[in-house]
PDB file of C-alpha atoms in Angstrom:
ATOM      1  CA  MET A   1      11.075 -13.591 -46.354  1.00  0.00           C
ATOM      2  CA  LYS A   2       7.406 -12.703 -46.840  1.00  0.00           C
ATOM      3  CA  THR A   3       5.770 -12.151 -50.033  1.00  0.00           C
ATOM      4  CA  VAL A   4       2.486 -10.450 -51.197  1.00  0.00           C
ATOM      5  CA  LYS A   5       0.834 -13.764 -50.807  1.00  0.00           C
ATOM      6  CA  ASP A   6       1.527 -13.280 -46.842  1.00  0.00           C
ATOM      7  CA  ILE A   7      -0.735  -9.770 -46.881  1.00  0.00           C
ATOM      8  CA  PRO A   8      -3.813 -10.523 -44.892  1.00  0.00           C
ATOM      9  CA  THR A   9      -6.788 -10.279 -46.972  1.00  0.00           C
ATOM     10  CA  LYS A  10      -8.514  -7.720 -44.151  1.00  0.00           C
ATOM     11  CA  SER A  11      -5.533  -5.361 -44.229  1.00  0.00           C
ATOM     12  CA  LYS A  12      -6.248  -1.763 -45.861  1.00  0.00           C
ATOM     13  CA  LEU A  13      -3.611  -2.595 -48.403  1.00  0.00           C
ATOM     14  CA  TYR A  14      -5.497  -5.762 -49.555  1.00  0.00           C
ATOM     15  CA  GLN A  15      -8.760  -3.932 -49.729  1.00  0.00           C
ATOM     16  CA  GLU A  16      -7.743  -1.046 -51.629  1.00  0.00           C
ATOM     17  CA  VAL A  17      -5.649  -3.129 -53.943  1.00  0.00           C
ATOM     18  CA  LYS A  18      -8.629  -5.387 -54.395  1.00  0.00           C
ATOM     19  CA  GLU A  19     -10.901  -2.196 -55.249  1.00  0.00           C
ATOM     20  CA  HIS A  20      -8.548  -1.148 -57.677  1.00  0.00           C
ATOM     21  CA  LEU A  21      -7.545  -4.051 -59.611  1.00  0.00           C
ATOM     22  CA  ASP A  22      -8.452  -3.195 -63.352  1.00  0.00           C
ATOM     23  CA  ASP A  23      -6.528   0.190 -62.689  1.00  0.00           C
ATOM     24  CA  LEU A  24      -3.699  -1.539 -61.365  1.00  0.00           C
ATOM     25  CA  ILE A  25      -3.522  -4.697 -64.044  1.00  0.00           C
ATOM     26  CA  LEU A  26      -4.882  -3.215 -67.040  1.00  0.00           C
ATOM     27  CA  GLY A  27      -3.886   0.568 -66.645  1.00  0.00           C
ATOM     28  CA  ILE A  28      -1.208   2.957 -66.438  1.00  0.00           C
ATOM     29  CA  ALA A  29      -0.056   3.333 -63.000  1.00  0.00           C
ATOM     30  CA  LEU A  30       1.985   6.626 -61.363  1.00  0.00           C
ATOM     31  CA  VAL A  31       3.655   5.788 -58.336  1.00  0.00           C
ATOM     32  CA  VAL A  32       5.410   8.316 -56.300  1.00  0.00           C
ATOM     33  CA  ASP A  33       7.522   8.143 -53.265  1.00  0.00           C
ATOM     34  CA  PRO A  34       6.896  11.558 -51.822  1.00  0.00           C
ATOM     35  CA  SER A  35       9.435  14.302 -50.741  1.00  0.00           C
ATOM     36  CA  ILE A  36       9.940  18.098 -51.053  1.00  0.00           C
ATOM     37  CA  GLY A  37      13.629  17.489 -51.603  1.00  0.00           C
ATOM     38  CA  SER A  38      16.166  17.958 -49.083  1.00  0.00           C
ATOM     39  CA  SER A  39      19.855  17.133 -48.892  1.00  0.00           C
ATOM     40  CA  SER A  40      19.235  13.542 -48.314  1.00  0.00           C
ATOM     41  CA  SER A  41      16.081  12.885 -50.183  1.00  0.00           C
ATOM     42  CA  ALA A  42      14.172  13.701 -53.570  1.00  0.00           C
ATOM     43  CA  PRO A  43      10.815  12.432 -54.705  1.00  0.00           C
ATOM     44  CA  GLY A  44      10.953   9.145 -56.597  1.00  0.00           C
ATOM     45  CA  TRP A  45       8.475   8.077 -59.352  1.00  0.00           C
ATOM     46  CA  ALA A  46       7.815   4.891 -61.415  1.00  0.00           C
ATOM     47  CA  ILE A  47       5.420   4.210 -64.291  1.00  0.00           C
ATOM     48  CA  TYR A  48       3.725   1.011 -64.896  1.00  0.00           C
ATOM     49  CA  ASP A  49       1.895   0.147 -67.783  1.00  0.00           C
ATOM     50  CA  LYS A  50      -0.248  -3.281 -67.738  1.00  0.00           C
ATOM     51  CA  CYS A  51       1.987  -4.549 -64.825  1.00  0.00           C
ATOM     52  CA  LYS A  52       5.395  -3.713 -66.546  1.00  0.00           C
ATOM     53  CA  LEU A  53       7.780  -0.993 -64.829  1.00  0.00           C
ATOM     54  CA  GLN A  54       8.133   1.337 -67.999  1.00  0.00           C
ATOM     55  CA  THR A  55      10.255   4.198 -66.577  1.00  0.00           C
ATOM     56  CA  SER A  56      11.116   5.751 -63.528  1.00  0.00           C
ATOM     57  CA  GLY A  57      13.113   8.655 -61.951  1.00  0.00           C
ATOM     58  CA  THR A  58      13.536  11.273 -59.522  1.00  0.00           C
ATOM     59  CA  ILE A  59      12.407  14.645 -59.361  1.00  0.00           C
ATOM     60  CA  ASP A  60      14.955  17.387 -58.940  1.00  0.00           C
ATOM     61  CA  THR A  61      13.083  20.198 -56.763  1.00  0.00           C
ATOM     62  CA  GLY A  62      16.106  22.657 -56.834  1.00  0.00           C
ATOM     63  CA  GLY A  63      17.969  21.805 -53.519  1.00  0.00           C
ATOM     64  CA  SER A  64      17.249  22.302 -50.035  1.00  0.00           C
ATOM     65  CA  HIS A  65      18.791  25.681 -50.151  1.00  0.00           C
ATOM     66  CA  LEU A  66      15.288  26.714 -51.800  1.00  0.00           C
ATOM     67  CA  PRO A  67      12.254  28.011 -50.091  1.00  0.00           C
ATOM     68  CA  LEU A  68       9.808  25.055 -49.109  1.00  0.00           C
ATOM     69  CA  TRP A  69       7.155  26.684 -51.175  1.00  0.00           C
ATOM     70  CA  GLN A  70       9.278  26.826 -54.239  1.00  0.00           C
ATOM     71  CA  ARG A  71      10.193  23.378 -53.804  1.00  0.00           C
ATOM     72  CA  ALA A  72       6.582  22.405 -53.559  1.00  0.00           C
ATOM     73  CA  ARG A  73       5.681  24.090 -56.398  1.00  0.00           C
ATOM     74  CA  THR A  74       8.361  22.492 -58.524  1.00  0.00           C
ATOM     75  CA  LEU A  75       7.109  19.072 -57.188  1.00  0.00           C
ATOM     76  CA  GLY A  76       3.513  20.041 -58.136  1.00  0.00           C
ATOM     77  CA  GLU A  77       4.514  20.922 -61.888  1.00  0.00           C
ATOM     78  CA  GLU A  78       6.915  17.816 -62.356  1.00  0.00           C
ATOM     79  CA  ILE A  79       3.683  15.399 -61.227  1.00  0.00           C
ATOM     80  CA  ARG A  80       1.428  17.544 -63.355  1.00  0.00           C
ATOM     81  CA  SER A  81       3.933  16.853 -66.296  1.00  0.00           C
ATOM     82  CA  LEU A  82       4.244  12.890 -65.808  1.00  0.00           C
ATOM     83  CA  CYS A  83       0.652  12.861 -65.728  1.00  0.00           C
ATOM     84  CA  GLU A  84       0.344  15.056 -68.840  1.00  0.00           C
ATOM     85  CA  LYS A  85       3.013  12.784 -70.436  1.00  0.00           C
ATOM     86  CA  TYR A  86       1.633   9.077 -69.392  1.00  0.00           C
ATOM     87  CA  ARG A  87      -2.153   9.794 -68.305  1.00  0.00           C
ATOM     88  CA  PRO A  88      -2.254   7.507 -65.543  1.00  0.00           C
ATOM     89  CA  ASP A  89      -5.269   5.605 -64.288  1.00  0.00           C
ATOM     90  CA  ILE A  90      -4.198   5.193 -60.918  1.00  0.00           C
ATOM     91  CA  LEU A  91      -1.926   7.206 -58.357  1.00  0.00           C
ATOM     92  CA  LEU A  92       0.087   5.210 -56.027  1.00  0.00           C
ATOM     93  CA  TYR A  93       2.036   7.149 -53.311  1.00  0.00           C
ATOM     94  CA  GLU A  94       3.606   6.256 -49.940  1.00  0.00           C
ATOM     95  CA  ASP A  95       0.884   7.596 -47.088  1.00  0.00           C
ATOM     96  CA  ILE A  96       3.141   9.195 -44.778  1.00  0.00           C
ATOM     97  CA  PRO A  97       1.542   8.658 -41.263  1.00  0.00           C
ATOM     98  CA  ALA A  98       0.957  12.010 -39.529  1.00  0.00           C
ATOM     99  CA  THR A  99       2.827  10.747 -36.571  1.00  0.00           C
ATOM    100  CA  SER A 100       5.944   8.567 -36.536  1.00  0.00           C
ATOM    101  CA  GLY A 101       9.503   8.238 -35.082  1.00  0.00           C
ATOM    102  CA  PHE A 102      10.657  11.149 -37.676  1.00  0.00           C
ATOM    103  CA  ASN A 103      12.147  14.514 -36.828  1.00  0.00           C
ATOM    104  CA  PRO A 104       9.179  16.860 -36.663  1.00  0.00           C
ATOM    105  CA  ASN A 105      10.546  19.066 -39.261  1.00  0.00           C
ATOM    106  CA  ALA A 106      10.910  16.084 -41.701  1.00  0.00           C
ATOM    107  CA  GLN A 107       7.624  14.670 -40.930  1.00  0.00           C
ATOM    108  CA  ALA A 108       5.782  18.226 -41.681  1.00  0.00           C
ATOM    109  CA  SER A 109       7.871  18.395 -44.862  1.00  0.00           C
ATOM    110  CA  LEU A 110       6.918  14.905 -45.930  1.00  0.00           C
ATOM    111  CA  LEU A 111       3.222  15.499 -45.336  1.00  0.00           C
ATOM    112  CA  LYS A 112       3.307  18.749 -47.175  1.00  0.00           C
ATOM    113  CA  ALA A 113       4.719  16.489 -50.117  1.00  0.00           C
ATOM    114  CA  VAL A 114       1.972  14.119 -49.934  1.00  0.00           C
ATOM    115  CA  GLY A 115      -0.558  16.907 -50.035  1.00  0.00           C
ATOM    116  CA  VAL A 116       1.138  18.473 -53.185  1.00  0.00           C
ATOM    117  CA  VAL A 117       1.230  15.118 -54.910  1.00  0.00           C
ATOM    118  CA  LEU A 118      -2.622  14.643 -54.322  1.00  0.00           C
ATOM    119  CA  ALA A 119      -3.169  18.290 -55.409  1.00  0.00           C
ATOM    120  CA  SER A 120      -1.574  17.631 -58.648  1.00  0.00           C
ATOM    121  CA  THR A 121      -3.149  14.802 -60.294  1.00  0.00           C
ATOM    122  CA  ASP A 122      -6.597  14.506 -61.533  1.00  0.00           C
ATOM    123  CA  THR A 123      -6.473  10.864 -61.272  1.00  0.00           C
ATOM    124  CA  GLU A 124      -9.668   9.442 -59.688  1.00  0.00           C
ATOM    125  CA  SER A 125      -8.150   6.100 -58.516  1.00  0.00           C
ATOM    126  CA  VAL A 126      -5.852   6.814 -55.832  1.00  0.00           C
ATOM    127  CA  VAL A 127      -4.105   4.416 -53.326  1.00  0.00           C
ATOM    128  CA  GLY A 128      -2.238   5.229 -50.204  1.00  0.00           C
ATOM    129  CA  ILE A 129       0.250   2.620 -49.018  1.00  0.00           C
ATOM    130  CA  HIS A 130       1.579   2.814 -45.830  1.00  0.00           C
ATOM    131  CA  PRO A 131       5.484   2.595 -45.225  1.00  0.00           C
ATOM    132  CA  ALA A 132       5.426  -0.769 -43.464  1.00  0.00           C
ATOM    133  CA  SER A 133       2.721  -2.203 -45.907  1.00  0.00           C
ATOM    134  CA  TRP A 134       5.201  -2.412 -48.551  1.00  0.00           C
ATOM    135  CA  LYS A 135       8.485  -2.311 -46.675  1.00  0.00           C
ATOM    136  CA  ASN A 136       7.670  -5.725 -45.169  1.00  0.00           C
ATOM    137  CA  TYR A 137       7.354  -7.415 -48.485  1.00  0.00           C
ATOM    138  CA  VAL A 138      10.330  -6.163 -50.394  1.00  0.00           C
ATOM    139  CA  ASP A 139      12.635  -9.076 -51.786  1.00  0.00           C
ATOM    140  CA  GLU A 140      16.543  -9.402 -51.676  1.00  0.00           C
ATOM    141  CA  HIS A 141      17.026  -7.152 -54.792  1.00  0.00           C
ATOM    142  CA  TYR A 142      15.586  -3.874 -53.169  1.00  0.00           C
ATOM    143  CA  ARG A 143      18.252  -1.179 -52.531  1.00  0.00           C
ATOM    144  CA  LYS A 144      17.229   1.799 -50.521  1.00  0.00           C
ATOM    145  CA  GLY A 145      16.631   4.988 -52.550  1.00  0.00           C
ATOM    146  CA  ASP A 146      14.034   7.489 -53.791  1.00  0.00           C
ATOM    147  CA  GLU A 147      13.602   5.960 -57.233  1.00  0.00           C
ATOM    148  CA  GLU A 148      13.847   2.483 -55.858  1.00  0.00           C
ATOM    149  CA  ASP A 149      11.159   3.254 -53.383  1.00  0.00           C
ATOM    150  CA  ALA A 150       8.722   4.219 -55.855  1.00  0.00           C
ATOM    151  CA  ILE A 151       9.550   1.175 -58.224  1.00  0.00           C
ATOM    152  CA  TYR A 152       8.924  -1.185 -54.984  1.00  0.00           C
ATOM    153  CA  ILE A 153       5.726   0.634 -53.982  1.00  0.00           C
ATOM    154  CA  GLY A 154       4.454  -0.142 -57.435  1.00  0.00           C
ATOM    155  CA  LYS A 155       5.710  -3.652 -57.419  1.00  0.00           C
ATOM    156  CA  ILE A 156       4.123  -4.668 -54.198  1.00  0.00           C
ATOM    157  CA  ALA A 157       0.891  -3.200 -55.294  1.00  0.00           C
ATOM    158  CA  ILE A 158       0.910  -4.660 -58.716  1.00  0.00           C
ATOM    159  CA  ASP A 159       2.148  -8.159 -57.514  1.00  0.00           C
ATOM    160  CA  LEU A 160      -0.834  -8.262 -55.070  1.00  0.00           C
ATOM    161  CA  ALA A 161      -3.492  -7.264 -57.922  1.00  0.00           C
ATOM    162  CA  GLN A 162      -2.251  -9.964 -59.870  1.00  0.00           C
ATOM    163  CA  HIS A 163      -2.347 -12.671 -56.675  1.00  0.00           C
ATOM    164  CA  ILE A 164      -5.699 -11.392 -55.949  1.00  0.00           C
ATOM    165  CA  LYS A 165      -6.899 -11.658 -59.359  1.00  0.00           C
ATOM    166  CA  SER A 166      -5.165 -15.086 -60.245  1.00  0.00           C
ATOM    167  CA  ASN A 167      -7.304 -16.291 -57.009  1.00  0.00           C
ATOM    168  CA  GLY A 168     -10.433 -15.113 -58.462  1.00  0.00           C
ATOM    169  CA  ASN A 169     -10.972 -12.764 -55.395  1.00  0.00           C
ATOM    170  CA  SER A 170     -11.735  -9.852 -57.776  1.00  0.00           C
ATOM    171  CA  VAL A 171     -14.403  -7.376 -57.260  1.00  0.00           C
ATOM    172  CA  PRO A 172     -15.775  -5.523 -60.290  1.00  0.00           C
ATOM    173  CA  ASN A 173     -14.495  -2.391 -60.993  1.00  0.00           C
ATOM    174  CA  ARG A 174     -15.686   0.697 -62.331  1.00  0.00           C
ATOM    175  CA  VAL A 175     -15.867   1.533 -66.061  1.00  0.00           C
ATOM    176  CA  ARG A 176     -12.429   2.350 -67.076  1.00  0.00           C
ATOM    177  CA  LYS A 177     -12.137   5.810 -68.596  1.00  0.00           C
ATOM    178  CA  ALA A 178     -11.954   5.873 -72.597  1.00  0.00           C
ATOM    179  CA  ARG A 179      -8.317   6.591 -74.024  1.00  0.00           C
TER     180      ARG A 179
END
């Protein structure tokens, strides 16, 4: 089984995590597995504070019978509510590729969800993580699910940040905002 120690140092994930070490290790991370909400998927989220999972859940966007604009609005409102409550230093989200093997309608819906998530936060540290960049490093405890996906996106990024920091490969981060 691969671990974060196997992530290539030249990979986009490694470089972006390295750039945001302080926010990941010392701050609060909001992690989102985007979805507009469908009959089979809901947006998952997780909050990490100083590398520790604090809470997680899914967002009820009202059901797939509702129009897309209404589910998108609800997603945005819920993301803003999470940001107000937890005041994250960094947003981690699953960065859905523009093209993939998905059904084109599902693909378009996921890309809209990513846009809503990005537009609903004022967090300046943002890291998009390609699905393969985290799914290749899950452990035997991982069970597919919307909330679990958010938890593991955060876990992989934070474990990688701790690995980079412990190996002395860190770079100076920008000045953290006052709380």
